[in-house]
PDB file of C-alpha atoms and ligand atoms in Angstrom:
ATOM      1  CA  MET A  22      16.666  -9.541  17.246  1.00 96.00           C
ATOM      2  CA  THR A  23      12.873  -8.981  17.064  1.00 98.00           C
ATOM      3  CA  GLN A  24      11.785  -7.144  13.871  1.00 98.00           C
ATOM      4  CA  VAL A  25       9.518  -3.973  14.019  1.00 99.00           C
ATOM      5  CA  PHE A  26       6.880  -3.673  11.374  1.00 99.00           C
ATOM      6  CA  ALA A  27       5.018  -0.326  10.897  1.00 99.00           C
ATOM      7  CA  HIS A  28       1.373  -1.073  10.835  1.00 99.00           C
ATOM      8  CA  ARG A  29      -0.319   0.741   7.852  1.00 98.00           C
ATOM      9  CA  GLY A  30       2.946   2.538   7.641  1.00 98.00           C
ATOM     10  CA  TYR A  31       3.994   4.869  10.512  1.00 98.00           C
ATOM     11  CA  SER A  32       0.038   5.274  11.345  1.00 98.00           C
ATOM     12  CA  ALA A  33       0.572   6.716  14.807  1.00 98.00           C
ATOM     13  CA  ALA A  34       1.860   9.990  13.375  1.00 98.00           C
ATOM     14  CA  PHE A  35       0.616   9.796   9.753  1.00 98.00           C
ATOM     15  CA  SER A  36      -2.388   9.078   7.756  1.00 98.00           C
ATOM     16  CA  GLU A  37      -2.591   5.325   7.626  1.00 98.00           C
ATOM     17  CA  ASN A  38      -1.880   3.533   4.334  1.00 98.00           C
ATOM     18  CA  THR A  39      -0.460   6.538   2.457  1.00 98.00           C
ATOM     19  CA  MET A  40       2.912   6.901   0.684  1.00 98.00           C
ATOM     20  CA  THR A  41       3.821   9.454   3.268  1.00 98.00           C
ATOM     21  CA  SER A  42       3.078   6.913   6.260  1.00 98.00           C
ATOM     22  CA  PHE A  43       5.480   4.381   4.497  1.00 98.00           C
ATOM     23  CA  ILE A  44       8.171   6.667   3.606  1.00 98.00           C
ATOM     24  CA  GLU A  45       8.029   8.128   7.184  1.00 98.00           C
ATOM     25  CA  ALA A  46       8.062   4.513   8.561  1.00 98.00           C
ATOM     26  CA  GLU A  47      11.242   3.738   6.466  1.00 98.00           C
ATOM     27  CA  LYS A  48      12.919   6.911   7.875  1.00 98.00           C
ATOM     28  CA  THR A  49      12.430   5.477  11.504  1.00 98.00           C
ATOM     29  CA  GLY A  50      14.659   2.532  10.804  1.00 98.00           C
ATOM     30  CA  CYS A  51      12.072   0.070  11.246  1.00 98.00           C
ATOM     31  CA  ASP A  52      12.552  -3.379   9.592  1.00 98.00           C
ATOM     32  CA  GLY A  53       9.201  -3.757   7.711  1.00 98.00           C
ATOM     33  CA  LEU A  54       5.844  -2.454   6.814  1.00 98.00           C
ATOM     34  CA  GLU A  55       2.311  -3.827   6.995  1.00 98.00           C
ATOM     35  CA  MET A  56      -0.520  -2.706   4.695  1.00 98.00           C
ATOM     36  CA  ASP A  57      -3.765  -3.874   3.465  1.00 98.00           C
ATOM     37  CA  VAL A  58      -4.878  -4.357  -0.288  1.00 98.00           C
ATOM     38  CA  GLN A  59      -8.175  -4.466  -2.054  1.00 98.00           C
ATOM     39  CA  LEU A  60      -9.503  -4.184  -5.616  1.00 98.00           C
ATOM     40  CA  THR A  61     -10.933  -1.104  -7.536  1.00 98.00           C
ATOM     41  CA  LYS A  62     -13.919  -1.736  -9.955  1.00 98.00           C
ATOM     42  CA  ASP A  63     -11.335  -1.996 -12.928  1.00 98.00           C
ATOM     43  CA  GLY A  64      -9.193  -4.244 -11.096  1.00 98.00           C
ATOM     44  CA  GLU A  65      -6.405  -2.122  -9.868  1.00 98.00           C
ATOM     45  CA  VAL A  66      -4.609  -3.241  -6.605  1.00 98.00           C
ATOM     46  CA  VAL A  67      -5.017  -0.414  -4.059  1.00 98.00           C
ATOM     47  CA  VAL A  68      -3.752   0.162  -0.266  1.00 99.00           C
ATOM     48  CA  ILE A  69      -6.495   0.739   1.789  1.00 98.00           C
ATOM     49  CA  HIS A  70      -7.964  -0.888   4.939  1.00 98.00           C
ATOM     50  CA  ASP A  71     -11.681  -0.560   5.006  1.00 98.00           C
ATOM     51  CA  GLU A  72     -14.026  -1.938   2.345  1.00 98.00           C
ATOM     52  CA  LYS A  73     -15.440   1.715   2.256  1.00 98.00           C
ATOM     53  CA  VAL A  74     -13.368   4.699   1.808  1.00 98.00           C
ATOM     54  CA  ASP A  75     -15.474   6.831   4.183  1.00 98.00           C
ATOM     55  CA  ARG A  76     -13.285   6.607   7.303  1.00 98.00           C
ATOM     56  CA  THR A  77      -9.938   7.185   5.814  1.00 98.00           C
ATOM     57  CA  THR A  78     -10.578   9.398   2.803  1.00 98.00           C
ATOM     58  CA  SER A  79     -12.660  12.575   1.600  1.00 97.00           C
ATOM     59  CA  GLY A  80     -15.087  10.187  -0.209  1.00 98.00           C
ATOM     60  CA  THR A  81     -17.991   7.841   0.425  1.00 98.00           C
ATOM     61  CA  GLY A  82     -18.772   4.357  -0.941  1.00 98.00           C
ATOM     62  CA  PHE A  83     -17.098   0.978  -1.472  1.00 98.00           C
ATOM     63  CA  VAL A  84     -13.611   0.796  -2.858  1.00 98.00           C
ATOM     64  CA  LYS A  85     -15.022  -1.845  -5.540  1.00 98.00           C
ATOM     65  CA  ASP A  86     -17.396   0.624  -6.816  1.00 98.00           C
ATOM     66  CA  PHE A  87     -14.754   3.161  -7.766  1.00 98.00           C
ATOM     67  CA  THR A  88     -12.503   3.058 -10.840  1.00 98.00           C
ATOM     68  CA  TYR A  89      -8.873   3.449 -10.140  1.00 98.00           C
ATOM     69  CA  LYS A  90      -9.009   6.927 -11.652  1.00 98.00           C
ATOM     70  CA  GLU A  91     -12.116   8.009  -9.588  1.00 98.00           C
ATOM     71  CA  LEU A  92     -10.301   6.797  -6.549  1.00 98.00           C
ATOM     72  CA  ARG A  93      -7.195   8.647  -6.946  1.00 98.00           C
ATOM     73  CA  ASN A  94      -9.185  11.841  -6.842  1.00 98.00           C
ATOM     74  CA  LEU A  95      -9.876  11.111  -3.259  1.00 98.00           C
ATOM     75  CA  ASN A  96      -7.749  12.642  -0.408  1.00 98.00           C
ATOM     76  CA  ALA A  97      -6.317  10.005   1.888  1.00 98.00           C
ATOM     77  CA  ASN A  98      -4.483  12.370   3.886  1.00 97.00           C
ATOM     78  CA  LYS A  99      -6.950  13.011   6.771  1.00 93.00           C
ATOM     79  CA  MET A 100      -4.104  13.789   9.327  1.00 91.00           C
ATOM     80  CA  GLY A 101      -2.223  16.273   7.244  1.00 85.00           C
ATOM     81  CA  VAL A 102      -2.798  19.358   5.100  1.00 89.00           C
ATOM     82  CA  LYS A 103      -1.431  18.275   1.777  1.00 94.00           C
ATOM     83  CA  LYS A 104      -3.834  16.294  -0.468  1.00 97.00           C
ATOM     84  CA  GLU A 105      -2.616  12.808  -0.925  1.00 98.00           C
ATOM     85  CA  PRO A 106      -4.116   9.782  -3.004  1.00 98.00           C
ATOM     86  CA  ILE A 107      -4.831   6.249  -1.981  1.00 98.00           C
ATOM     87  CA  PRO A 108      -1.548   4.470  -3.171  1.00 98.00           C
ATOM     88  CA  SER A 109      -1.710   1.640  -5.792  1.00 98.00           C
ATOM     89  CA  LEU A 110       0.316  -1.477  -4.751  1.00 98.00           C
ATOM     90  CA  GLU A 111       2.458  -0.913  -7.861  1.00 98.00           C
ATOM     91  CA  GLU A 112       3.492   2.472  -6.659  1.00 98.00           C
ATOM     92  CA  LEU A 113       4.391   0.997  -3.423  1.00 98.00           C
ATOM     93  CA  LEU A 114       6.305  -1.865  -4.639  1.00 98.00           C
ATOM     94  CA  GLU A 115       8.239   0.414  -7.186  1.00 98.00           C
ATOM     95  CA  TRP A 116       9.197   2.509  -4.169  1.00 98.00           C
ATOM     96  CA  LEU A 117      10.278  -0.512  -2.042  1.00 98.00           C
ATOM     97  CA  GLN A 118      12.924  -1.053  -4.749  1.00 96.00           C
ATOM     98  CA  SER A 119      14.880   1.880  -3.182  1.00 97.00           C
ATOM     99  CA  ASN A 120      15.207   0.383   0.296  1.00 98.00           C
ATOM    100  CA  LYS A 121      15.511  -2.806   2.176  1.00 98.00           C
ATOM    101  CA  LEU A 122      12.273  -3.078   4.030  1.00 98.00           C
ATOM    102  CA  ILE A 123      10.289  -6.330   4.437  1.00 98.00           C
ATOM    103  CA  CYS A 124       6.513  -5.854   3.263  1.00 98.00           C
ATOM    104  CA  ASN A 125       3.658  -7.621   4.836  1.00 99.00           C
ATOM    105  CA  ILE A 126       0.786  -7.474   2.351  1.00 99.00           C
ATOM    106  CA  GLU A 127      -2.525  -8.220   3.871  1.00 99.00           C
ATOM    107  CA  PHE A 128      -5.286  -9.329   1.548  1.00 98.00           C
ATOM    108  CA  LYS A 129      -8.431  -7.542   2.837  1.00 98.00           C
ATOM    109  CA  ASN A 130     -10.654 -10.040   1.349  1.00 98.00           C
ATOM    110  CA  GLY A 131     -12.803 -11.438   4.374  1.00 96.00           C
ATOM    111  CA  ILE A 132     -15.927  -9.569   3.478  1.00 97.00           C
ATOM    112  CA  ILE A 133     -15.555  -9.008  -0.192  1.00 98.00           C
ATOM    113  CA  ARG A 134     -13.752 -11.901  -1.979  1.00 97.00           C
ATOM    114  CA  TYR A 135     -11.900  -9.924  -4.745  1.00 98.00           C
ATOM    115  CA  GLU A 136     -11.512 -12.708  -7.166  1.00 97.00           C
ATOM    116  CA  GLY A 137      -8.257 -12.737  -8.640  1.00 98.00           C
ATOM    117  CA  MET A 138      -6.619 -10.311  -6.337  1.00 98.00           C
ATOM    118  CA  GLU A 139      -3.976 -12.744  -5.059  1.00 98.00           C
ATOM    119  CA  GLU A 140      -2.844 -13.487  -8.759  1.00 98.00           C
ATOM    120  CA  LYS A 141      -2.566  -9.763  -9.508  1.00 98.00           C
ATOM    121  CA  VAL A 142      -0.587  -9.068  -6.336  1.00 98.00           C
ATOM    122  CA  ILE A 143       1.689 -11.990  -7.148  1.00 98.00           C
ATOM    123  CA  GLU A 144       2.332 -10.764 -10.649  1.00 98.00           C
ATOM    124  CA  LEU A 145       3.463  -7.287  -9.239  1.00 98.00           C
ATOM    125  CA  VAL A 146       5.640  -8.639  -6.436  1.00 98.00           C
ATOM    126  CA  ARG A 147       7.329 -10.944  -9.198  1.00 98.00           C
ATOM    127  CA  LYS A 148       7.436  -7.994 -11.598  1.00 98.00           C
ATOM    128  CA  TYR A 149       9.538  -5.817  -8.983  1.00 98.00           C
ATOM    129  CA  GLY A 150      11.647  -8.853  -7.936  1.00 98.00           C
ATOM    130  CA  LEU A 151      10.515  -8.564  -4.269  1.00 98.00           C
ATOM    131  CA  THR A 152       9.447 -12.232  -3.633  1.00 98.00           C
ATOM    132  CA  ASP A 153      11.947 -12.759  -0.944  1.00 98.00           C
ATOM    133  CA  ARG A 154      10.826  -9.462   1.027  1.00 98.00           C
ATOM    134  CA  ILE A 155       7.058 -10.169   0.838  1.00 98.00           C
ATOM    135  CA  VAL A 156       4.864 -11.912   3.377  1.00 99.00           C
ATOM    136  CA  PHE A 157       1.249 -12.381   2.450  1.00 99.00           C
ATOM    137  CA  SER A 158      -1.373 -12.543   5.226  1.00 98.00           C
ATOM    138  CA  SER A 159      -5.107 -12.585   5.647  1.00 98.00           C
ATOM    139  CA  PHE A 160      -7.796 -13.435   8.046  1.00 98.00           C
ATOM    140  CA  ASN A 161      -9.227 -15.132   5.000  1.00 98.00           C
ATOM    141  CA  HIS A 162      -7.033 -18.406   5.305  1.00 98.00           C
ATOM    142  CA  TYR A 163      -8.464 -19.609   1.934  1.00 98.00           C
ATOM    143  CA  SER A 164      -6.859 -16.876   0.397  1.00 98.00           C
ATOM    144  CA  ILE A 165      -3.435 -17.684   2.208  1.00 98.00           C
ATOM    145  CA  VAL A 166      -3.574 -21.226   0.654  1.00 98.00           C
ATOM    146  CA  HIS A 167      -4.518 -19.901  -2.665  1.00 98.00           C
ATOM    147  CA  SER A 168      -1.663 -17.464  -2.904  1.00 98.00           C
ATOM    148  CA  PHE A 169       0.589 -20.374  -1.647  1.00 98.00           C
ATOM    149  CA  ARG A 170      -0.580 -22.549  -4.562  1.00 98.00           C
ATOM    150  CA  HIS A 171       0.092 -19.905  -6.920  1.00 98.00           C
ATOM    151  CA  ALA A 172       3.407 -18.535  -5.487  1.00 98.00           C
ATOM    152  CA  PRO A 173       5.111 -21.011  -2.978  1.00 98.00           C
ATOM    153  CA  GLU A 174       8.313 -18.937  -3.073  1.00 98.00           C
ATOM    154  CA  ILE A 175       6.431 -16.108  -1.210  1.00 98.00           C
ATOM    155  CA  GLU A 176       5.862 -16.522   2.656  1.00 98.00           C
ATOM    156  CA  THR A 177       2.325 -16.627   3.803  1.00 98.00           C
ATOM    157  CA  ALA A 178       0.959 -16.198   7.453  1.00 99.00           C
ATOM    158  CA  PRO A 179      -2.651 -16.578   8.695  1.00 98.00           C
ATOM    159  CA  LEU A 180      -3.826 -13.821  10.784  1.00 98.00           C
ATOM    160  CA  TYR A 181      -6.123 -14.662  13.801  1.00 98.00           C
ATOM    161  CA  SER A 182      -7.417 -13.169  16.953  1.00 98.00           C
ATOM    162  CA  GLU A 183      -8.771 -15.875  19.096  1.00 98.00           C
ATOM    163  CA  GLY A 184      -6.885 -18.700  20.718  1.00 96.00           C
ATOM    164  CA  LEU A 185      -5.612 -21.486  18.235  1.00 97.00           C
ATOM    165  CA  TYR A 186      -4.475 -24.690  19.436  1.00 98.00           C
ATOM    166  CA  MET A 187      -0.960 -25.547  18.347  1.00 98.00           C
ATOM    167  CA  PRO A 188      -1.034 -22.950  15.612  1.00 98.00           C
ATOM    168  CA  TRP A 189       2.443 -24.039  14.507  1.00 98.00           C
ATOM    169  CA  ILE A 190       0.960 -27.354  13.310  1.00 98.00           C
ATOM    170  CA  TYR A 191      -1.879 -25.652  11.616  1.00 98.00           C
ATOM    171  CA  ALA A 192       0.544 -23.050   9.854  1.00 98.00           C
ATOM    172  CA  GLN A 193       2.558 -26.330   8.730  1.00 98.00           C
ATOM    173  CA  SER A 194      -0.581 -27.773   7.408  1.00 98.00           C
ATOM    174  CA  ILE A 195      -1.379 -24.838   5.149  1.00 98.00           C
ATOM    175  CA  ARG A 196       2.244 -24.497   4.225  1.00 98.00           C
ATOM    176  CA  ALA A 197       2.431 -21.127   5.950  1.00 98.00           C
ATOM    177  CA  GLY A 198       5.949 -19.949   7.130  1.00 98.00           C
ATOM    178  CA  GLY A 199       4.546 -17.801   9.909  1.00 98.00           C
ATOM    179  CA  ILE A 200       1.510 -16.856  11.897  1.00 99.00           C
ATOM    180  CA  HIS A 201       0.028 -13.368  12.679  1.00 99.00           C
ATOM    181  CA  PRO A 202      -1.943 -13.556  15.965  1.00 98.00           C
ATOM    182  CA  LYS A 203      -3.478 -10.694  17.832  1.00 98.00           C
ATOM    183  CA  TYR A 204      -0.727 -10.143  20.583  1.00 98.00           C
ATOM    184  CA  THR A 205      -3.251 -10.934  23.257  1.00 98.00           C
ATOM    185  CA  VAL A 206      -3.470 -14.498  21.922  1.00 98.00           C
ATOM    186  CA  ALA A 207       0.200 -14.994  21.816  1.00 98.00           C
ATOM    187  CA  PRO A 208       1.526 -15.931  25.074  1.00 98.00           C
ATOM    188  CA  ASP A 209       5.249 -16.665  25.332  1.00 98.00           C
ATOM    189  CA  GLU A 210       4.877 -20.449  25.410  1.00 98.00           C
ATOM    190  CA  ILE A 211       2.994 -20.318  22.049  1.00 98.00           C
ATOM    191  CA  ILE A 212       5.530 -17.960  20.449  1.00 98.00           C
ATOM    192  CA  LYS A 213       8.608 -20.174  21.672  1.00 98.00           C
ATOM    193  CA  GLN A 214       6.941 -23.501  20.343  1.00 98.00           C
ATOM    194  CA  ALA A 215       6.115 -22.116  16.982  1.00 98.00           C
ATOM    195  CA  MET A 216       9.499 -20.515  16.408  1.00 98.00           C
ATOM    196  CA  GLU A 217      10.989 -23.887  17.654  1.00 98.00           C
ATOM    197  CA  ASN A 218       9.094 -25.622  15.083  1.00 98.00           C
ATOM    198  CA  GLY A 219      10.190 -23.193  12.201  1.00 98.00           C
ATOM    199  CA  ILE A 220       7.213 -20.926  12.281  1.00 98.00           C
ATOM    200  CA  ALA A 221       7.891 -17.140  12.314  1.00 99.00           C
ATOM    201  CA  VAL A 222       5.600 -15.173  14.793  1.00 99.00           C
ATOM    202  CA  ARG A 223       4.543 -11.715  14.204  1.00 99.00           C
ATOM    203  CA  PRO A 224       1.778 -10.485  16.623  1.00 99.00           C
ATOM    204  CA  TYR A 225      -0.298  -7.376  15.827  1.00 98.00           C
ATOM    205  CA  THR A 226      -0.974  -4.554  16.934  1.00 98.00           C
ATOM    206  CA  VAL A 227       1.292  -3.776  19.797  1.00 98.00           C
ATOM    207  CA  ASN A 228       1.495  -0.341  21.069  1.00 98.00           C
ATOM    208  CA  LYS A 229       2.114  -0.594  24.724  1.00 98.00           C
ATOM    209  CA  ASP A 230       5.558  -0.493  26.171  1.00 98.00           C
ATOM    210  CA  ALA A 231       5.164  -3.386  28.526  1.00 98.00           C
ATOM    211  CA  ASP A 232       3.678  -5.750  25.612  1.00 98.00           C
ATOM    212  CA  MET A 233       6.602  -4.639  23.258  1.00 98.00           C
ATOM    213  CA  LEU A 234       9.055  -5.583  26.063  1.00 98.00           C
ATOM    214  CA  ARG A 235       7.625  -8.930  26.636  1.00 98.00           C
ATOM    215  CA  LEU A 236       8.063  -9.593  22.815  1.00 98.00           C
ATOM    216  CA  PHE A 237      11.681  -8.534  23.026  1.00 98.00           C
ATOM    217  CA  LYS A 238      12.287 -10.578  26.080  1.00 98.00           C
ATOM    218  CA  VAL A 239      10.890 -13.783  24.411  1.00 98.00           C
ATOM    219  CA  GLY A 240      12.840 -13.098  21.161  1.00 98.00           C
ATOM    220  CA  CYS A 241       9.619 -12.994  18.978  1.00 98.00           C
ATOM    221  CA  THR A 242      10.391 -12.912  15.230  1.00 98.00           C
ATOM    222  CA  ALA A 243       8.761  -9.463  14.785  1.00 99.00           C
ATOM    223  CA  PHE A 244       5.872  -7.340  15.951  1.00 99.00           C
ATOM    224  CA  ILE A 245       3.374  -5.091  14.098  1.00 99.00           C
ATOM    225  CA  THR A 246       2.915  -1.711  15.569  1.00 99.00           C
ATOM    226  CA  ASP A 247       1.482   1.762  14.862  1.00 98.00           C
ATOM    227  CA  ASP A 248       4.440   3.523  16.580  1.00 98.00           C
ATOM    228  CA  PRO A 249       7.631   2.219  15.268  1.00 98.00           C
ATOM    229  CA  ILE A 250       9.597   5.023  17.050  1.00 98.00           C
ATOM    230  CA  LYS A 251       8.490   3.889  20.298  1.00 98.00           C
ATOM    231  CA  ALA A 252       9.210   0.222  19.519  1.00 98.00           C
ATOM    232  CA  LEU A 253      12.892   0.970  18.315  1.00 98.00           C
ATOM    233  CA  ARG A 254      13.430   3.083  21.327  1.00 98.00           C
ATOM    234  CA  ILE A 255      12.346   0.320  23.679  1.00 98.00           C
ATOM    235  CA  ARG A 256      14.412  -2.365  21.620  1.00 98.00           C
ATOM    236  CA  LYS A 257      17.510  -0.121  21.961  1.00 98.00           C
ATOM    237  CA  GLN A 258      17.191   0.166  25.636  1.00 97.00           C
ATOM    238  CA  PHE A 259      16.606  -3.662  25.822  1.00 97.00           C
ATOM    239  CA  GLU A 260      19.577  -4.523  23.930  1.00 95.00           C
ATOM    240  CA  LYS A 261      21.807  -2.157  26.194  1.00 93.00           C
ATOM    241  CA  ARG A 262      20.658  -3.957  29.387  1.00 88.00           C
ATOM    242  CA  PRO A 263      23.312  -5.333  31.582  1.00 84.00           C
TER     243      PRO A 263
HETATM  244  O1  G3P B   1      -1.916  -7.478   9.945  1.00 58.83           O
HETATM  245  C1  G3P B   1      -2.173  -7.273  11.361  1.00 58.83           C
HETATM  246  C2  G3P B   1      -3.359  -6.267  11.326  1.00 58.83           C
HETATM  247  O2  G3P B   1      -3.179  -5.144  10.586  1.00 58.83           O
HETATM  248  C3  G3P B   1      -4.568  -6.968  11.260  1.00 58.83           C
HETATM  249  O3  G3P B   1      -5.728  -6.069  11.597  1.00 58.83           O
HETATM  250  O4  G3P B   1      -7.728  -4.692  11.104  1.00 58.83           O
HETATM  251  O5  G3P B   1      -5.260  -3.792  11.437  1.00 58.83           O
HETATM  252  O6  G3P B   1      -5.917  -4.974   9.305  1.00 58.83           O
HETATM  253  P1  G3P B   1      -6.040  -4.888  10.815  1.00 58.83           P
HETATM  254 CA1   CA B   2      -3.826  -4.837   8.357  1.00 58.83          CA
END
């Protein structure tokens, strides 16, 4: 059964990468979450997508220039009325202990390297005993290899957005357990061959009915969507087909 991962939480209906969006995603009955992590000035791992806080919070400036305490004063709930802070990864991992969700942590370190971020994240994942429910991904494949070297027990998956030739061979070469392609560069044949070669495939960000249906039909490992409610409804219909 193709798993459904909620992209930045249930971001179609709630402010992305907030505790509310993760809690609401869990309530939908989805299988997993996707989220982005970066480091504050004083080295706290926080859950936010952009390098700057401008788009998703009440503040302005780079995440790396805020202390954790300063960052927590910003309001990350732009879609709602109640003030809500940017979550720390620790807060999120602690909450994950209350459920069974799989968690895809994307290292957002393509533009700013955030030296030592992988080690901090690994330490937290181990502290909360979640190593078998975490998948690390990144567009920065050096980071993927770096995290594998430090924590071979945690699955890694490179993100990519353009055609990669025989991506399962590449994944195997960097000891990744999966690949996370943009859905437009994940045709059925690539999905099938990667999975036959033991590589999990979780395309992003799949929001249209027809694209979801295609991935259910091909039996893709999982996909990442902003709208888990829609994905689960389509999965249910697909499973009930004669
Ligand atoms: O992890 C899949 C997807 O989230 C990658 O793109 O920009 O949404 O982080 P982006
Ligand atoms: Ca992401």
